[in-house]
Coordinates of C-alpha atoms in Angstrom, one line a residue:
X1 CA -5.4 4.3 30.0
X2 CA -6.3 0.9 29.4
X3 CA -9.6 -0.8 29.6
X4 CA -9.5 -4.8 29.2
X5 CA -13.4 -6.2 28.4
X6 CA -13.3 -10.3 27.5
X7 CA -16.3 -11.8 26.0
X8 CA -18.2 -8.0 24.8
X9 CA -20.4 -6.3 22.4
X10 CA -19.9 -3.3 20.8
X11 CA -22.2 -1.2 23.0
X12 CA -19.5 -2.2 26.3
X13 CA -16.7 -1.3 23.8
X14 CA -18.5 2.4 23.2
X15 CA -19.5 2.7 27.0
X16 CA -15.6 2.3 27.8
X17 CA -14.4 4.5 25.4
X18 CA -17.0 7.6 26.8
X19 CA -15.5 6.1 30.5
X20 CA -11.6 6.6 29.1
X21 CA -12.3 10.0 27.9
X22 CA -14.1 10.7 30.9
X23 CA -11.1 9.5 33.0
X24 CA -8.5 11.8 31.4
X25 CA -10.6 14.7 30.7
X26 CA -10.6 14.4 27.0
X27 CA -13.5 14.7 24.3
X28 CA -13.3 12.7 20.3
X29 CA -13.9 16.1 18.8
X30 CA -10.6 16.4 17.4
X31 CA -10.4 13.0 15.5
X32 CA -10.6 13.4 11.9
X33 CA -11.2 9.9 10.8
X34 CA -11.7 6.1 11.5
X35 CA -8.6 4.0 10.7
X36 CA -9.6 -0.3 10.7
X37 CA -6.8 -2.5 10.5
X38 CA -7.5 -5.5 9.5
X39 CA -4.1 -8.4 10.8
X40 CA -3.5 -11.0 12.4
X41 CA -1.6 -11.3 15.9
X42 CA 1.8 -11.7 14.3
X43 CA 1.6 -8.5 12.7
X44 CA -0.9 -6.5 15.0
X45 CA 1.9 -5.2 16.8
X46 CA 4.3 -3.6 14.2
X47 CA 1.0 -2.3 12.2
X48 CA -0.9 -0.6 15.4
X49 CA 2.7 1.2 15.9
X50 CA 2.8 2.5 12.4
X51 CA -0.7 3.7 13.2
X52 CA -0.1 5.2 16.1
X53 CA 3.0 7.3 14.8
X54 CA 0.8 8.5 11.7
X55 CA -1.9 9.7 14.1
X56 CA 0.2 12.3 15.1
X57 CA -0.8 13.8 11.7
X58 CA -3.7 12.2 11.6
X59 CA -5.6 11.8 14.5
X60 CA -7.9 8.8 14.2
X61 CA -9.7 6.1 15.7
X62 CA -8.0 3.2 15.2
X63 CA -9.9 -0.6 15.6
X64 CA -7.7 -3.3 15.2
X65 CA -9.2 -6.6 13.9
X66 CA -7.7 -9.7 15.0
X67 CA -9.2 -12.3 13.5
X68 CA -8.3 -15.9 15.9
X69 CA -8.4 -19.3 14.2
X70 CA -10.5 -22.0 16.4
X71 CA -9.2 -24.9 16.6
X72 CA -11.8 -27.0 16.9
X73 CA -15.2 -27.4 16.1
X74 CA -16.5 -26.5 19.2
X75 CA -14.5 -23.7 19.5
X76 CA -15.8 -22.7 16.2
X77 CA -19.2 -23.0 17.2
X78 CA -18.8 -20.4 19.8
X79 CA -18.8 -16.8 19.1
X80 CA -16.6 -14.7 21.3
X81 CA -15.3 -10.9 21.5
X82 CA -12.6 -10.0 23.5
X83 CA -11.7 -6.4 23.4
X84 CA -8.8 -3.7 24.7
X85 CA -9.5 -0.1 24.8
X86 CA -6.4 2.4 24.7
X87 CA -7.1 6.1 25.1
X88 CA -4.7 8.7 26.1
X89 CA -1.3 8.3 25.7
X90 CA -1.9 4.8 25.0
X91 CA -3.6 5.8 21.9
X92 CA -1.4 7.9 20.2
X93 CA -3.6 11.2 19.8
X94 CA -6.5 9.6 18.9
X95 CA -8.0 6.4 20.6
X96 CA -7.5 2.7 20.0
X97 CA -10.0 -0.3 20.4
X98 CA -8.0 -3.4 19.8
X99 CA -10.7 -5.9 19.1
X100 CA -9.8 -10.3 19.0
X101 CA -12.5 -12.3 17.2
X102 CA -13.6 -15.9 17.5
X103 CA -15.9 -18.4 16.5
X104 CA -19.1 -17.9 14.2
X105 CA -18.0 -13.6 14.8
X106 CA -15.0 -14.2 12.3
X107 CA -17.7 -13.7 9.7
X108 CA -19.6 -11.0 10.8
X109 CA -16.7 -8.7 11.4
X110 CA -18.5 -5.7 9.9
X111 CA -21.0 -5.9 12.5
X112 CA -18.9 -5.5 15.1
X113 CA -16.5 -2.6 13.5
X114 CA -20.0 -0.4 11.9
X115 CA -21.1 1.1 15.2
X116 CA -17.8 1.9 16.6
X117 CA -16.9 3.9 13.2
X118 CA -16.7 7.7 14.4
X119 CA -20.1 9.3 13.1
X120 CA -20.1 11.7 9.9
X121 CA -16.3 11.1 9.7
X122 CA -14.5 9.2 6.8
X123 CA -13.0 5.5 6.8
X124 CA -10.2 4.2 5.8
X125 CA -9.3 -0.1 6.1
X126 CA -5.6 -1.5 5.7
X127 CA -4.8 -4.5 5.5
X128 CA -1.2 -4.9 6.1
X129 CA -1.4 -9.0 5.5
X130 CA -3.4 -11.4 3.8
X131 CA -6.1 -8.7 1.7
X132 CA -8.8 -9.6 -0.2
X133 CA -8.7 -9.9 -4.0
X134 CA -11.3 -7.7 -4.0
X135 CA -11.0 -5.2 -1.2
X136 CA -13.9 -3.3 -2.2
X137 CA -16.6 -6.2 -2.1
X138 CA -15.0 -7.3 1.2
X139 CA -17.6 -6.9 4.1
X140 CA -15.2 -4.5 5.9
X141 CA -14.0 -2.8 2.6
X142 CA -17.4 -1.6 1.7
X143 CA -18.1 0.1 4.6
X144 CA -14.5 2.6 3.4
X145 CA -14.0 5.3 1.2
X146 CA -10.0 4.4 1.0
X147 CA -8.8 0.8 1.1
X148 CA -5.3 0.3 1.6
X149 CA -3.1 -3.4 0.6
X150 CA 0.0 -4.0 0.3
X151 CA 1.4 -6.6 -2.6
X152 CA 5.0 -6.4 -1.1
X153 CA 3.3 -8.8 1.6
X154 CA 2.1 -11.2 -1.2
X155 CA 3.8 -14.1 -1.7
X156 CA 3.2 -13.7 -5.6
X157 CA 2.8 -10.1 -5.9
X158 CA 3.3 -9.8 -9.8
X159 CA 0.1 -12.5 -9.5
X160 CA -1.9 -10.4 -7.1
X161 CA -1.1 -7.1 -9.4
X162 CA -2.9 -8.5 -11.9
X163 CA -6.1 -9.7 -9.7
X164 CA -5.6 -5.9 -8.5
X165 CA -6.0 -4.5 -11.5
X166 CA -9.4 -6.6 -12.5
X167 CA -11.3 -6.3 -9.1
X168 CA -10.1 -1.9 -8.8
X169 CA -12.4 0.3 -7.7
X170 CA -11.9 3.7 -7.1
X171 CA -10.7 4.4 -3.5
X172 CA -8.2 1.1 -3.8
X173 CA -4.6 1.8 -3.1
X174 CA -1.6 -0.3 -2.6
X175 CA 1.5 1.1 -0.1
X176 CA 4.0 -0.5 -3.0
X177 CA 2.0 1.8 -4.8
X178 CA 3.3 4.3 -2.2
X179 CA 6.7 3.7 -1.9
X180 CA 7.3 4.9 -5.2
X181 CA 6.1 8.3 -4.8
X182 CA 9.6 10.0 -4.2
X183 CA 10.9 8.0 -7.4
X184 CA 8.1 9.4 -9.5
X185 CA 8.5 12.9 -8.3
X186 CA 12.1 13.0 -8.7
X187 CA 11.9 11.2 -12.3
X188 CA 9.2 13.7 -13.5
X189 CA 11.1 16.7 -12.1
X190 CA 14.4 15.5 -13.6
X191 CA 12.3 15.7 -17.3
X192 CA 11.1 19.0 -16.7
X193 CA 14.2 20.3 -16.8
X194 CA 15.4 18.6 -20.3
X195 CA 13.3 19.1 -23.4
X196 CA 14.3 15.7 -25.2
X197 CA 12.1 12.8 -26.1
X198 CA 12.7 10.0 -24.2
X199 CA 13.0 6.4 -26.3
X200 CA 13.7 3.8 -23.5
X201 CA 13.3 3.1 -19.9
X202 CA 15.1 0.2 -17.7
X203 CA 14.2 0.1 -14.2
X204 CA 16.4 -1.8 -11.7
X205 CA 15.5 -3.5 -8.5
X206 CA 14.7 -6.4 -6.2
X207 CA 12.9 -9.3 -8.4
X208 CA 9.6 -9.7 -6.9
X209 CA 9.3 -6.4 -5.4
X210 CA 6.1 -5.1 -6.7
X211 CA 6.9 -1.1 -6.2
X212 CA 9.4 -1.9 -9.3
X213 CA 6.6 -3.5 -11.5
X214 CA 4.2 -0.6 -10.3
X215 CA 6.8 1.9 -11.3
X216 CA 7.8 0.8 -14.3
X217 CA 3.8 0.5 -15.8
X218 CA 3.5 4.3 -14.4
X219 CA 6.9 4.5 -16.7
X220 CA 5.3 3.3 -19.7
X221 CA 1.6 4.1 -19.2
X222 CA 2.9 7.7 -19.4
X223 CA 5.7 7.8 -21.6
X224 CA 4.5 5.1 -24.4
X225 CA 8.2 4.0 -24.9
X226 CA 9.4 0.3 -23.9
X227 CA 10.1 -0.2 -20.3
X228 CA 12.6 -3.2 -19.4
X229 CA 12.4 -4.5 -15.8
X230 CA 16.2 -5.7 -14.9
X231 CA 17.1 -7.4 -11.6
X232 CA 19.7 -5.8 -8.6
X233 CA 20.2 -7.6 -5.1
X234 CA 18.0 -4.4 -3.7
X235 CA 17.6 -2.6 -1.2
X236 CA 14.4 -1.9 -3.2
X237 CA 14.3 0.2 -6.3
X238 CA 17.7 0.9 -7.0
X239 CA 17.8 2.7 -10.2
X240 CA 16.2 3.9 -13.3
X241 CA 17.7 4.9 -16.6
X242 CA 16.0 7.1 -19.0
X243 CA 17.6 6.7 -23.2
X244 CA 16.4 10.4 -24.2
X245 CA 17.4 12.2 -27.6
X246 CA 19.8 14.5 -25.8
X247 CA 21.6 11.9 -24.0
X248 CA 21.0 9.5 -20.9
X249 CA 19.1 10.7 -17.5
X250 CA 19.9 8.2 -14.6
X251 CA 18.9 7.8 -11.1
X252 CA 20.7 5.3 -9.0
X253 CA 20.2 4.6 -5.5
X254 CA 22.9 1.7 -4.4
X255 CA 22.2 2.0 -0.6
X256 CA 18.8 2.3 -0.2
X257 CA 19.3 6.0 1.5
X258 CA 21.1 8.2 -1.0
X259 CA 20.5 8.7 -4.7
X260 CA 22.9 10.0 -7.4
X261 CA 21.1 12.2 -10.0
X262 CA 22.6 12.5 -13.8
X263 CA 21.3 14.2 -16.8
X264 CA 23.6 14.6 -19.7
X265 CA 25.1 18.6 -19.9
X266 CA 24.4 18.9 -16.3
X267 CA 26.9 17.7 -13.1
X268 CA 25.8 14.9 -11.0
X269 CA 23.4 16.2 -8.1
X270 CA 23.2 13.9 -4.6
X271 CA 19.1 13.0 -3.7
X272 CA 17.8 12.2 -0.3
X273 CA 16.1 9.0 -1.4
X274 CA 15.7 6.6 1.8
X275 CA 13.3 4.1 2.4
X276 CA 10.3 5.4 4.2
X277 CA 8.6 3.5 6.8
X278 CA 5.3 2.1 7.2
X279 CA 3.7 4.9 9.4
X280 CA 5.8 7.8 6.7
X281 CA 3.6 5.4 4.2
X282 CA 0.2 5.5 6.2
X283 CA 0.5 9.1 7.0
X284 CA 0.8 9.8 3.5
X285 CA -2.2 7.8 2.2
X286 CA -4.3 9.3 4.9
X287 CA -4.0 12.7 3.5
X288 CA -6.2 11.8 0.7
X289 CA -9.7 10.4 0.4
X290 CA -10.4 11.3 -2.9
X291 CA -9.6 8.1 -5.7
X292 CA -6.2 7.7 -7.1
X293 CA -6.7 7.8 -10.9
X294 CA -2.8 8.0 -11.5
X295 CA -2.4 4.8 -9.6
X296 CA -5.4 3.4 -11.3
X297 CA -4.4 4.2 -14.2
X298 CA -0.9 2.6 -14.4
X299 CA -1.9 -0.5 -12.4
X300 CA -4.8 -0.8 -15.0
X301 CA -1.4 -0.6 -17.9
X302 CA -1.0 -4.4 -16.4
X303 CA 2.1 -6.7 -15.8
X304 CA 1.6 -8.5 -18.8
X305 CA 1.0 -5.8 -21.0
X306 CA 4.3 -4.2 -20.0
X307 CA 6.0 -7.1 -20.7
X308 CA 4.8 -8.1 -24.1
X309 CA 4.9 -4.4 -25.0
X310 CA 8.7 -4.3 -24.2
X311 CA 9.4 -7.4 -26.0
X312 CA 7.6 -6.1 -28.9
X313 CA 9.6 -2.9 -29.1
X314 CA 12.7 -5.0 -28.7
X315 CA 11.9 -7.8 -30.9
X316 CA 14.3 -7.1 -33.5
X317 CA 13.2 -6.9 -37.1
X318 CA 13.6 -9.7 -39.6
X319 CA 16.3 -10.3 -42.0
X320 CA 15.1 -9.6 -46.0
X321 CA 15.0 -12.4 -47.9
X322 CA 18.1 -13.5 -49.5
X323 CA 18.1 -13.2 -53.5
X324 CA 18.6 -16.1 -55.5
X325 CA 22.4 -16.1 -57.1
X326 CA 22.1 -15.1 -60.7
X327 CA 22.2 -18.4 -63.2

């Protein structure tokens, strides 16, 4: 069910919502959390999917914030609210208030998002384009327990890393970030199984692809050995390669779908490593509330750092001075 208001308040958009449920004999018990998504119209689309396909795990309301650029000043002047309410199957399993800002409005967004958050319930913002530096002094950001970017969107992600890193608070979380939890898990089991020292790492993917940067400072936060950060033509992550005392440990993922295991002594091993989508990446950020202190704690290990760190361990050492010829 659908429910189109044009120029409303907040108080229509939670009189509809009641009238939807009403409608199709359905109550908001049931919905776990508040989901704010916070695009533009280009990408409302593709990110309201993903949302919907993760509520089936997580069933949410989700509000949409389209922010609408005036285009002139007495456009601007005016402050608007346009509004679509889904509920039903419309909605996923949870319900959807799609809501299109103009005007002087732009800059009160939180006022129009607080009283449609579900009450006693926790809140989650994402910001699949354009986030804020900051995303915990953002207006919208404060009123979250989880705030979700994503730096593969950036168009200088190694750049907007670093600004990560300076402005995080505790409840930040990136879906680059995301993407590399497979790699991680598969690296760390792959170690548990040798009992070596490892003395190098390279990582190998896309350049500019900020899930390789983010995996290779979790690399060498934990490890404390140099991490070098070489370039494929992708998909993605494509590989990382582990120098250990008992020999090489290598996973390689060509195709972006399946990944080739090796550790020395033992026979190669095929890995289900496929790129996930966005709702697989949602979903999985949405099971937790509580702060990420692994993620915080790698993006805190810094771009910069890795790099000089890696330089430094591979500087090589300087010659000895040459000794005068005997007279």
């Amino acid at each position: 069910m659908k429910i189109d208001l044009t120029d409303t308040t907040a108080s229509k958009i939670n009189k509809a919502l009641v009238q939807g449920r009403r409608a199709i004999g359905t109550q908001a018990v049931g919905m776990v959390l508040t989901l704010v998504i916070v695009t533009d119209e280009e990408n409302a689309y593709d990110s309201l999917r993903a949302a919907n396909e993760a509520s089936r795990e997580h069933p949410s309301r989700t509000l949409v914030v389209i922010k609408r650029v005036s285009r002139s000043p007495r456009e601007r002047a005016q402050a608007r609210l346009d509004a679509e309410v889904r509920v039903g199957t419309d909605a996923g399993t949870g319900e959807t208030v799609i809501l299109r800002l103009y005007g002087e409005v732009l800059n009160h967004a939180q006022s129009v998002v607080l009283p449609l958050l579900l009450p006693d319930a926790p809140v989650v913002v994402w910001w699949p384009v354009n986030a804020p530096t900051d995303p915990a002094n953002d207006p919208l950001g404060a009123l979250a327990q989880r705030r979700v970017t994503d730096t593969y969107a950036s168009e200088q992600p190694v750049r907007d890393l670093a600004a990560r890193a300076e402005a995080y608070t505790p409840g930040d979380t990136d879906l680059s970030w995301t993407r590399t939890t497979p790699w991680r898990s598969m690296l760390a089991a792959a170690l548990d199984q040798v009992a070596c020292q490892v003395t190098s790492v390279e990582v190998e993917g896309e350049e500019f692809n900020p899930s390789c940067e983010l995996l290779a400072m979790w690399l060498a936060d934990r490890l404390h050995v140099p991490v070098k950060r070489s370039l494929s033509s992708g998909p993605g992550l494509t590989a990382v390669r582990m120098e250990t005392s008992c020999g090489p440990i290598v996973l390689d993922r060509a195709d972006g779908a399946l990944a080739t295991l090796s550790i020395e002594g033992q026979p190669d091993r095929a890995v289900a490593l496929q790129r996930r989508e966005t709702s697989e990446l949602i979903a999985e950020e949405l099971r937790r509330l509580d702060p990420d202190d692994t993620y915080a704690s790698a993006l805190r290990f810094g771009v910069d750092r890795l790099e000089s760190f890696a330089e430094a361990k591979e500087q090589p050492r300087p010659a000895p001075p040459k000794k005068a010829p005997a007279q």
